[in-house]
Short mmCIF file of C-alpha atoms in Angstrom, two decimals:
data_model
loop_
_atom_site.label_atom_id
_atom_site.label_comp_id
_atom_site.label_asym_id
_atom_site.label_seq_id
_atom_site.Cartn_x
_atom_site.Cartn_y
_atom_site.Cartn_z
CA MET O 24 -4.58 100.10 -70.66
CA GLY O 25 -4.61 102.02 -67.41
CA TRP O 26 -2.15 104.91 -67.30
CA LEU O 27 0.55 104.60 -64.68
CA ILE O 28 1.60 107.68 -62.78
CA PHE O 29 5.08 108.67 -61.60
CA TYR O 30 5.87 111.36 -59.01
CA LEU O 31 8.98 113.48 -58.88
CA PHE O 32 10.21 115.02 -55.62
CA LEU O 33 13.03 117.56 -55.40
CA THR O 34 15.03 118.25 -52.20
CA THR O 35 18.20 120.02 -51.13
CA VAL O 36 21.02 117.48 -51.39
CA PRO O 37 23.20 116.84 -54.49
CA ILE O 38 21.32 115.82 -57.60
CA ASP O 39 23.81 113.03 -58.30
CA SER O 40 22.35 111.17 -55.30
CA PHE O 41 19.22 110.26 -57.28
CA THR O 42 17.25 107.26 -56.06
CA HIS O 43 14.19 105.53 -57.50
CA SER O 44 11.55 103.90 -55.36
CA TYR O 45 9.91 100.85 -56.89
CA TRP O 46 6.59 100.96 -55.02
CA GLY O 47 3.84 100.37 -57.45
CA ASP O 48 0.29 101.19 -56.41
CA LYS O 49 0.18 102.81 -59.87
CA GLU O 50 2.11 105.72 -58.30
CA ILE O 51 5.84 105.24 -58.12
CA PRO O 52 7.81 108.10 -56.56
CA ILE O 53 11.05 109.18 -58.14
CA PHE O 54 13.33 111.17 -55.84
CA LEU O 55 15.85 113.73 -57.10
CA TYR O 56 18.04 115.32 -54.42
CA PHE O 57 19.40 118.89 -54.91
CA LYS O 58 21.89 121.18 -53.27
CA PHE O 59 20.17 124.25 -51.93
CA LYS O 60 19.72 126.80 -54.74
CA LYS O 61 18.30 130.24 -55.14
CA PHE O 62 14.69 129.95 -56.22
CA PRO O 63 12.98 129.93 -58.58
CA ILE O 64 14.80 127.26 -60.62
CA ALA O 65 14.09 126.50 -64.26
CA LEU O 66 13.85 122.72 -64.65
CA LYS O 67 13.26 120.48 -67.62
CA ILE O 68 12.32 116.79 -67.36
CA ASP O 69 12.71 114.41 -70.29
CA TRP O 70 10.37 111.53 -69.32
CA GLY O 71 11.86 109.20 -71.93
CA ASP O 72 8.65 108.77 -73.97
CA GLY O 73 9.27 111.74 -76.29
CA LYS O 74 7.72 114.27 -73.89
CA ILE O 75 9.79 117.01 -72.29
CA GLU O 76 8.26 119.10 -69.53
CA SER O 77 9.39 122.65 -68.61
CA LEU O 78 8.84 123.55 -64.95
CA GLU O 79 9.63 126.32 -62.52
CA VAL O 80 10.62 125.11 -59.04
CA LYS O 81 9.83 127.71 -56.36
CA TRP O 82 10.69 125.72 -53.26
CA ILE O 83 12.98 122.93 -52.13
CA ILE O 84 10.26 120.28 -52.62
CA TYR O 85 8.43 120.05 -55.88
CA GLU O 86 5.99 117.43 -57.10
CA ALA O 87 5.75 116.65 -60.83
CA GLU O 88 3.30 114.18 -62.32
CA HIS O 89 3.56 112.27 -65.58
CA LYS O 90 1.36 109.66 -67.22
CA TYR O 91 2.80 106.94 -69.45
CA GLU O 92 0.50 105.61 -72.07
CA LYS O 93 2.34 102.40 -72.96
CA PRO O 94 4.26 99.73 -71.06
CA GLY O 95 8.00 99.68 -71.52
CA LYS O 96 11.30 100.93 -70.12
CA TYR O 97 11.91 104.70 -70.05
CA VAL O 98 15.11 106.64 -69.33
CA ILE O 99 14.34 109.79 -67.33
CA LYS O 100 16.65 112.86 -67.65
CA VAL O 101 16.59 116.24 -65.94
CA ARG O 102 18.15 119.59 -66.77
CA ILE O 103 18.55 122.57 -64.42
CA GLY O 104 18.68 125.93 -66.22
CA SER O 105 21.27 125.74 -69.00
CA ASP O 106 23.24 122.87 -67.43
CA TYR O 107 23.74 119.59 -69.24
CA TRP O 108 21.12 116.84 -69.25
CA LEU O 109 21.53 114.39 -66.33
CA THR O 110 20.41 110.79 -66.78
CA THR O 111 18.74 109.70 -63.55
CA ASP O 112 17.39 106.20 -63.95
CA THR O 113 15.46 103.77 -66.08
CA VAL O 114 11.92 102.98 -64.95
CA THR O 115 9.70 100.14 -66.09
CA ILE O 116 5.98 100.51 -66.84
CA PHE O 117 4.12 97.19 -66.59
CA GLU O 118 1.06 96.03 -68.44
CA GLU O 119 -2.13 96.46 -66.44
CA LEU O 120 -1.87 93.45 -64.14
CA PHE O 121 -5.26 93.22 -62.49
CA ILE O 122 -7.77 91.14 -64.41
CA GLY O 123 -10.67 91.11 -61.98
CA LYS O 124 -12.09 89.45 -58.91
CA ILE O 125 -14.73 86.88 -58.12
CA SER O 126 -17.06 87.49 -55.16
CA PHE O 127 -17.90 84.60 -52.81
CA PRO O 128 -20.78 84.49 -50.31
CA ALA O 129 -18.33 84.07 -47.43
CA MET O 130 -14.67 84.15 -46.36
CA ILE O 131 -12.15 81.99 -48.23
CA TYR O 132 -9.56 80.24 -46.05
CA GLY O 133 -8.18 77.58 -48.38
CA SER O 134 -6.21 77.75 -51.60
CA CYS O 135 -7.18 76.67 -55.12
CA ALA O 136 -6.47 73.34 -56.77
CA LEU O 137 -6.07 73.08 -60.53
CA ASP O 138 -6.80 70.13 -62.81
CA LYS O 139 -5.23 69.24 -66.15
CA GLU O 140 -7.97 71.08 -68.09
CA ASP O 141 -7.21 74.37 -66.23
CA ILE O 142 -10.36 74.15 -64.14
CA PHE O 143 -9.70 75.25 -60.56
CA TYR O 144 -11.58 74.38 -57.39
CA ILE O 145 -12.08 76.31 -54.15
CA GLY O 146 -14.59 76.52 -51.23
CA ASP O 147 -15.73 79.03 -48.63
CA ILE O 148 -16.66 78.82 -44.97
CA GLN O 149 -20.40 78.61 -45.70
CA GLY O 150 -19.85 75.27 -47.42
CA ASN O 151 -20.05 76.47 -51.06
CA PHE O 152 -17.60 74.50 -53.22
CA TYR O 153 -16.94 75.88 -56.73
CA ALA O 154 -15.26 74.93 -59.97
CA PHE O 155 -14.18 77.81 -62.28
CA ASP O 156 -12.41 78.07 -65.59
CA LEU O 157 -9.62 80.62 -66.08
CA PHE O 158 -12.15 83.15 -67.40
CA GLY O 159 -13.93 83.08 -64.04
CA GLN O 160 -16.94 81.16 -65.36
CA ILE O 161 -18.57 78.77 -62.87
CA LYS O 162 -18.48 75.15 -64.01
CA PHE O 163 -20.37 73.89 -60.96
CA ASN O 164 -21.29 74.82 -57.43
CA TYR O 165 -21.70 72.03 -54.86
CA PHE O 166 -23.16 72.91 -51.46
CA ALA O 167 -21.53 70.88 -48.67
CA GLY O 168 -23.16 72.82 -45.82
CA GLY O 169 -20.22 72.63 -43.42
CA GLU O 170 -17.40 75.14 -43.14
CA ILE O 171 -14.64 74.62 -45.71
CA TYR O 172 -11.22 75.60 -44.32
CA SER O 173 -8.97 73.24 -46.26
CA SER O 174 -7.76 73.32 -49.85
CA PRO O 175 -9.00 70.74 -52.37
CA LEU O 176 -7.05 67.87 -53.92
CA VAL O 177 -7.53 66.76 -57.54
CA VAL O 178 -6.76 63.15 -58.52
CA GLU O 179 -7.62 62.62 -62.16
CA SER O 180 -11.42 62.99 -62.41
CA LEU O 181 -12.11 63.21 -58.66
CA ILE O 182 -11.88 66.19 -56.34
CA TYR O 183 -11.51 65.76 -52.58
CA PHE O 184 -12.06 68.39 -49.91
CA GLY O 185 -12.95 68.69 -46.24
CA ALA O 186 -16.03 70.48 -44.92
CA ASP O 187 -16.68 70.60 -41.18
CA SER O 188 -15.91 67.00 -40.10
CA PHE O 189 -16.64 65.31 -43.46
CA LEU O 190 -14.33 64.30 -46.30
CA TYR O 191 -16.15 64.89 -49.56
CA CYS O 192 -15.40 63.55 -53.01
CA VAL O 193 -17.14 64.95 -56.07
CA ASN O 194 -16.61 64.37 -59.74
CA LYS O 195 -15.93 67.05 -62.37
CA LYS O 196 -19.64 67.61 -62.90
CA GLY O 197 -20.10 68.47 -59.22
CA ARG O 198 -21.85 65.23 -58.35
CA LEU O 199 -21.17 63.60 -54.97
CA VAL O 200 -19.15 60.38 -55.13
CA PHE O 201 -18.92 59.88 -51.33
CA LYS O 202 -18.69 61.68 -48.04
CA ASN O 203 -17.09 60.18 -44.95
CA LYS O 204 -17.38 61.47 -41.40
CA LEU O 205 -14.14 61.91 -39.50
CA SER O 206 -13.61 62.16 -35.72
CA GLY O 207 -13.02 65.92 -35.76
CA LYS O 208 -13.05 69.00 -37.96
CA ILE O 209 -10.91 69.13 -41.12
CA TYR O 210 -8.59 72.07 -41.55
CA ASN O 211 -5.92 70.41 -43.69
CA THR O 212 -5.64 69.47 -47.33
CA PRO O 213 -6.05 65.82 -48.35
CA SER O 214 -2.97 64.23 -49.89
CA PHE O 215 -2.66 61.61 -52.63
CA LEU O 216 -0.64 58.52 -51.60
CA PRO O 217 0.23 56.64 -54.80
CA PRO O 218 -1.00 54.52 -56.30
CA ASP O 219 -4.54 54.47 -54.87
CA LYS O 220 -5.00 56.09 -51.45
CA ILE O 221 -6.04 59.40 -49.92
CA VAL O 222 -4.67 60.51 -46.52
CA ILE O 223 -6.33 63.18 -44.45
CA SER O 224 -6.36 64.22 -40.81
CA ALA O 225 -8.89 65.55 -38.34
CA ASP O 226 -8.16 68.23 -35.78
CA ASP O 227 -8.13 65.66 -32.94
CA GLY O 228 -4.93 64.15 -34.37
CA THR O 229 -6.47 61.15 -36.17
CA LEU O 230 -4.85 60.38 -39.51
CA TYR O 231 -7.07 58.46 -41.98
CA PHE O 232 -6.16 56.31 -44.96
CA PHE O 233 -8.97 55.94 -47.56
CA ALA O 234 -9.21 54.19 -50.90
CA LEU O 235 -9.88 56.55 -53.81
CA LEU O 236 -13.63 55.73 -53.73
CA GLY O 237 -13.97 56.22 -49.97
CA LYS O 238 -13.38 52.86 -48.25
CA LYS O 239 -11.58 53.40 -44.96
CA ILE O 240 -8.37 51.41 -44.82
CA LYS O 241 -6.98 52.41 -41.45
CA GLU O 242 -6.50 55.27 -39.00
CA VAL O 243 -3.54 56.31 -36.86
CA LYS O 244 -3.82 58.47 -33.74
CA PHE O 245 -1.42 61.32 -32.91
CA PRO O 246 -1.28 63.58 -29.83
CA SER O 247 -2.77 66.65 -31.54
CA GLU O 248 -3.70 68.13 -34.94
CA VAL O 249 -1.18 67.41 -37.69
CA SER O 250 -0.11 69.63 -40.57
CA ASP O 251 -0.74 69.01 -44.25
CA ILE O 252 0.96 65.79 -45.28
CA SER O 253 3.82 65.77 -47.78
CA ILE O 254 4.62 62.60 -49.73
CA ASP O 255 8.24 61.89 -50.68
CA GLU O 256 9.56 59.89 -53.66
CA LYS O 257 9.30 56.60 -51.68
CA ASN O 258 5.71 57.37 -50.65
CA ASN O 259 6.63 58.15 -47.09
CA LEU O 260 4.30 60.56 -45.28
CA ILE O 261 6.06 63.60 -43.84
CA PHE O 262 4.20 66.00 -41.52
CA SER O 263 4.42 67.96 -38.34
CA CYS O 264 2.44 67.59 -35.12
CA ALA O 265 3.04 70.32 -32.55
CA SER O 266 6.79 70.30 -31.90
CA VAL O 267 7.46 67.00 -33.69
CA ILE O 268 8.15 66.13 -37.34
CA TYR O 269 7.08 62.59 -38.30
CA SER O 270 7.94 60.28 -41.14
CA LEU O 271 5.60 57.35 -41.72
CA ASN O 272 5.78 54.64 -44.37
CA SER O 273 2.89 54.08 -46.74
CA LYS O 274 1.33 51.54 -44.30
CA GLY O 275 1.28 54.05 -41.44
CA LYS O 276 4.31 52.77 -39.49
CA ILE O 277 6.60 55.42 -37.97
CA ASN O 278 10.02 55.63 -39.66
CA PHE O 279 11.26 58.34 -37.31
CA LYS O 280 10.21 61.44 -35.40
CA PHE O 281 12.17 64.60 -34.61
CA SER O 282 11.47 67.19 -31.87
CA SER O 283 12.38 70.86 -32.18
CA LEU O 284 15.27 71.72 -29.92
CA GLU O 285 13.24 74.06 -27.67
CA ASN O 286 9.95 72.17 -28.09
CA ASP O 287 8.47 75.03 -30.13
CA GLU O 288 5.78 74.10 -32.63
CA PHE O 289 6.27 73.44 -36.32
CA PHE O 290 3.37 75.30 -37.90
CA PRO O 291 3.77 74.64 -41.65
CA ALA O 292 3.97 71.34 -43.40
CA PRO O 293 7.49 70.10 -44.11
CA ILE O 294 8.71 69.99 -47.72
CA VAL O 295 11.00 67.37 -49.16
CA THR O 296 14.08 67.95 -51.34
CA LYS O 297 16.48 65.41 -52.76
CA ASP O 298 18.72 65.91 -49.68
CA TYR O 299 16.57 67.20 -46.86
CA ILE O 300 13.25 67.54 -45.07
CA VAL O 301 12.82 71.27 -44.59
CA CYS O 302 10.38 72.92 -42.14
CA GLY O 303 9.96 76.27 -40.41
CA CYS O 304 9.32 76.56 -36.72
CA GLU O 305 7.88 79.02 -34.18
CA ASP O 306 11.33 79.34 -32.66
CA GLY O 307 12.45 81.29 -35.78
CA TYR O 308 14.58 78.47 -37.18
CA LEU O 309 14.34 76.76 -40.58
CA TYR O 310 15.20 73.10 -39.89
CA PHE O 311 17.00 70.77 -42.29
CA LEU O 312 16.64 67.04 -41.44
CA ASP O 313 18.17 63.90 -42.94
CA LYS O 314 15.43 62.16 -44.96
CA LYS O 315 16.30 58.61 -43.87
CA LYS O 316 16.75 58.90 -40.14
CA GLY O 317 15.43 62.33 -39.28
CA LYS O 318 18.68 63.64 -37.80
CA LEU O 319 19.18 67.36 -37.64
CA ILE O 320 21.65 68.45 -40.34
CA LYS O 321 21.48 72.18 -39.72
CA ARG O 322 19.08 75.00 -38.88
CA ILE O 323 19.18 78.72 -39.77
CA LEU O 324 17.69 81.52 -37.69
CA THR O 325 15.64 84.43 -38.95
CA PHE O 326 17.13 87.86 -38.15
CA ASP O 327 14.84 88.76 -35.23
CA GLU O 328 13.93 85.16 -34.31
CA ASP O 329 10.46 85.67 -35.86
CA ALA O 330 8.37 82.54 -36.34
CA ILE O 331 8.22 80.84 -39.76
CA LYS O 332 4.69 79.84 -40.67
CA CYS O 333 4.92 79.42 -44.44
CA GLU O 334 6.31 76.56 -46.47
CA PRO O 335 9.54 77.44 -48.21
CA VAL O 336 9.85 77.52 -52.01
CA ILE O 337 12.86 76.17 -53.98
CA ASP O 338 14.04 77.42 -57.36
CA GLU O 339 15.97 75.54 -60.08
CA GLU O 340 19.30 76.47 -58.47
CA GLY O 341 18.29 75.05 -55.11
CA LYS O 342 17.86 78.49 -53.54
CA ILE O 343 15.19 78.59 -50.81
CA TYR O 344 12.71 81.45 -50.35
CA PHE O 345 10.52 81.91 -47.30
CA GLY O 346 8.95 84.59 -45.11
CA ASP O 347 8.55 85.18 -41.39
CA GLU O 348 6.07 86.75 -39.02
CA GLY O 349 8.11 89.90 -38.92
CA GLY O 350 7.39 90.50 -42.61
CA ARG O 351 10.88 89.70 -43.96
CA LEU O 352 11.28 87.72 -47.21
CA TYR O 353 14.47 85.61 -47.15
CA LEU O 354 16.69 83.88 -49.65
CA TYR O 355 18.97 81.07 -48.45
CA ASP O 356 21.54 79.62 -50.89
CA HIS O 357 22.92 77.08 -48.37
CA LYS O 358 25.80 79.42 -47.59
CA GLN O 359 24.23 82.68 -46.56
CA LEU O 360 20.79 83.86 -45.38
CA ARG O 361 19.74 87.18 -46.97
CA ALA O 362 16.71 89.33 -46.28
CA LEU O 363 15.48 90.44 -49.72
CA PHE O 364 12.74 92.73 -48.55
CA GLU O 365 10.57 93.69 -45.55
CA THR O 366 6.81 93.90 -46.14
CA GLU O 367 4.19 95.78 -44.18
CA ASP O 368 3.07 92.75 -42.17
CA ALA O 369 3.64 89.06 -41.49
CA ILE O 370 4.34 86.71 -44.42
CA ASN O 371 2.44 83.49 -43.69
CA ALA O 372 1.84 82.43 -47.32
CA SER O 373 4.53 80.83 -49.39
CA PRO O 374 6.20 82.97 -52.08
CA LEU O 375 5.84 82.25 -55.80
CA VAL O 376 8.93 82.27 -58.06
CA ILE O 377 8.56 82.62 -61.80
CA LYS O 378 10.77 83.43 -64.77
CA LYS O 379 9.83 86.17 -67.18
CA ASP O 380 12.04 87.51 -69.97
CA ASN O 381 14.93 85.53 -68.47
CA GLU O 382 14.52 87.32 -65.11
CA LYS O 383 13.53 85.64 -61.91
CA ILE O 384 10.57 87.38 -60.17
CA ILE O 385 9.39 86.61 -56.66
CA PHE O 386 5.77 87.27 -55.64
CA VAL O 387 4.68 87.40 -52.03
CA VAL O 388 1.62 88.55 -50.05
CA ASP O 389 1.45 89.81 -46.53
CA GLU O 390 -1.28 89.91 -43.90
CA SER O 391 -2.06 93.58 -44.63
CA GLY O 392 -3.46 92.63 -48.04
CA TYR O 393 -0.52 93.65 -50.23
CA LEU O 394 0.92 91.77 -53.20
CA TYR O 395 4.63 92.41 -53.85
CA ALA O 396 6.78 91.58 -56.87
CA LEU O 397 10.54 91.80 -56.66
CA THR O 398 13.79 90.48 -58.01
CA GLU O 399 16.70 89.53 -55.78
CA LYS O 400 17.92 93.16 -56.09
CA LYS O 401 14.86 95.46 -56.06
CA LEU O 402 11.15 95.80 -55.55
CA LEU O 403 9.21 96.01 -58.81
CA PHE O 404 5.79 96.92 -57.46
CA ARG O 405 3.41 96.68 -54.58
CA LEU O 406 -0.38 96.41 -55.02
CA GLU O 407 -3.03 96.62 -52.32
CA ILE O 408 -5.55 93.94 -53.23
CA ALA O 409 -7.73 92.88 -50.29
CA SER O 410 -10.50 95.41 -49.52
CA SER O 411 -11.40 94.17 -45.99
CA GLU O 412 -10.45 91.24 -43.74
CA LYS O 413 -7.12 91.71 -45.43
CA ASP O 414 -5.36 88.58 -44.26
CA LEU O 415 -3.80 86.63 -47.11
CA TYR O 416 -2.87 83.80 -44.90
CA GLN O 417 -3.21 80.26 -46.25
CA THR O 418 -0.04 78.37 -47.01
CA PRO O 419 0.25 78.51 -49.92
CA SER O 420 -2.22 81.08 -51.25
CA PHE O 421 -1.17 81.23 -54.90
CA LEU O 422 -2.55 79.50 -57.92
CA PHE O 423 -0.39 80.12 -61.00
CA THR O 424 -0.99 78.78 -64.52
CA LYS O 425 -0.55 80.11 -68.07
CA GLY O 426 0.70 83.43 -66.79
CA LYS O 427 -2.29 84.03 -64.55
CA LEU O 428 -2.01 84.43 -60.76
CA ILE O 429 -5.09 83.79 -58.60
CA ILE O 430 -5.10 84.69 -54.91
CA PRO O 431 -7.89 83.85 -52.44
CA SER O 432 -8.54 86.21 -49.50
CA TRP O 433 -10.39 86.28 -46.25
CA ASP O 434 -12.45 89.19 -47.58
CA GLY O 435 -14.40 86.70 -49.73
CA TYR O 436 -12.81 87.44 -53.11
CA LEU O 437 -10.57 85.64 -55.54
CA TYR O 438 -8.19 88.15 -57.11
CA ALA O 439 -6.83 87.46 -60.61
CA PHE O 440 -3.70 89.00 -62.22
CA ASN O 441 -2.06 88.57 -65.62
CA ILE O 442 1.63 88.43 -64.73
CA GLY O 443 2.99 86.26 -67.59
CA GLY O 444 6.07 84.13 -67.26
CA GLU O 445 6.34 80.54 -66.20
CA LEU O 446 7.15 78.62 -63.03
CA VAL O 447 10.80 78.10 -62.29
CA LYS O 448 11.80 74.44 -62.41
CA SER O 449 11.90 73.00 -58.92
CA GLU O 450 12.34 69.70 -57.13
CA TRP O 451 9.43 70.69 -54.88
CA TYR O 452 6.58 72.85 -56.19
CA THR O 453 4.77 74.43 -53.27
CA TYR O 454 1.89 75.78 -55.31
CA ARG O 455 -1.67 74.36 -55.45
CA ALA O 456 -1.43 74.42 -59.21
CA ASN O 457 -1.48 70.74 -60.15
CA PHE O 458 -0.34 70.04 -56.62
CA SER O 459 -0.96 66.89 -54.64
CA ARG O 460 1.46 67.37 -51.76
CA SER O 461 4.14 65.36 -53.58
CA GLY O 462 5.94 68.41 -54.92
CA LYS O 463 5.31 67.31 -58.49
CA ILE O 464 3.50 69.01 -61.31
CA ASN O 465 1.04 66.69 -63.06
CA LYS O 466 1.51 66.77 -66.79
#
């Protein structure tokens, strides 16, 4: 158990204006504000864990340090001279979250995919493709040779991934089942089209339909590179291509297409709810389209018109969480858009929403390499995790299962945290955990 440190700062405004900062790089400042007094001042601090500290304040700013030995909630009180004890705030000490990290030979651009046995799969840009268990032990390493930018897809006993311009399929022992050459490089994740097809695109805009064992069924050409492909409940393919959102049926015929109002590009893949197709755009709007005909129902604008490059996340109440390039994390309840928090840098990876001890907690990463945890009311902690090449960029970046959170980074590491809790129930899960672009969790 690593000790967590709190800092206490004293200044010259009334003490009853106490505030508590929830930043959590193991050092969380607590601010007490005082009226100007004649120094020195005798001060006692009851840290709430049975320890009372007697101090002498000789100037308007004073720094006090305390180490908590156990996780829990602690009520901090202060006393000036012979005055009464003043309760300031309750602070929470968390369990040590960081489990460890796994070093890769090269940068990691994609996200992890998880199978039903809790084995997860991920590749790097030197062409190394790995399978790990949740203890970080390697189950196999397959060398594809080409750069792996996309995230894998798991369909029962087969794992699909793109490397350079090839679609690979390996089994759970790391043996090659097939590899098919495409007309361009692969940057996107393969998608499973029930009952028996894989769809994948190349960066020249060609969309391929393959049988599960690799036979090419057909290809459809689009003007430019398309996004990851989402599959709705009727097996329609929903994706973006530049400034256009497309819906195709399972045979590749276009149902409809919708263009952004200012012809700005849709960067992320659309997600599908029971009522809408939802997608963020470079124009700063989150678009809501009718699922059947692709008509615009509504759109909401980020506060500074910053681009939206992450897929939104939906909780069990239908609330939508997403970030923008300005670093704001938003909550939209279909009535009002709220900015919950502003991070250090752009948010281009989808948030993660879990429930722990009946409390909803949102996790998000930014491009400065920080991991944040917060509720709808306050920041719980912030951790700096990426050591270099800090971008935590892929959408989505998180793998979450059995209380463990795994985050890949451009610095060539997988970072693992023990956060507990469970996923909130959702009509569209935007996490790579058991995720096949259909929004469903495989049981």
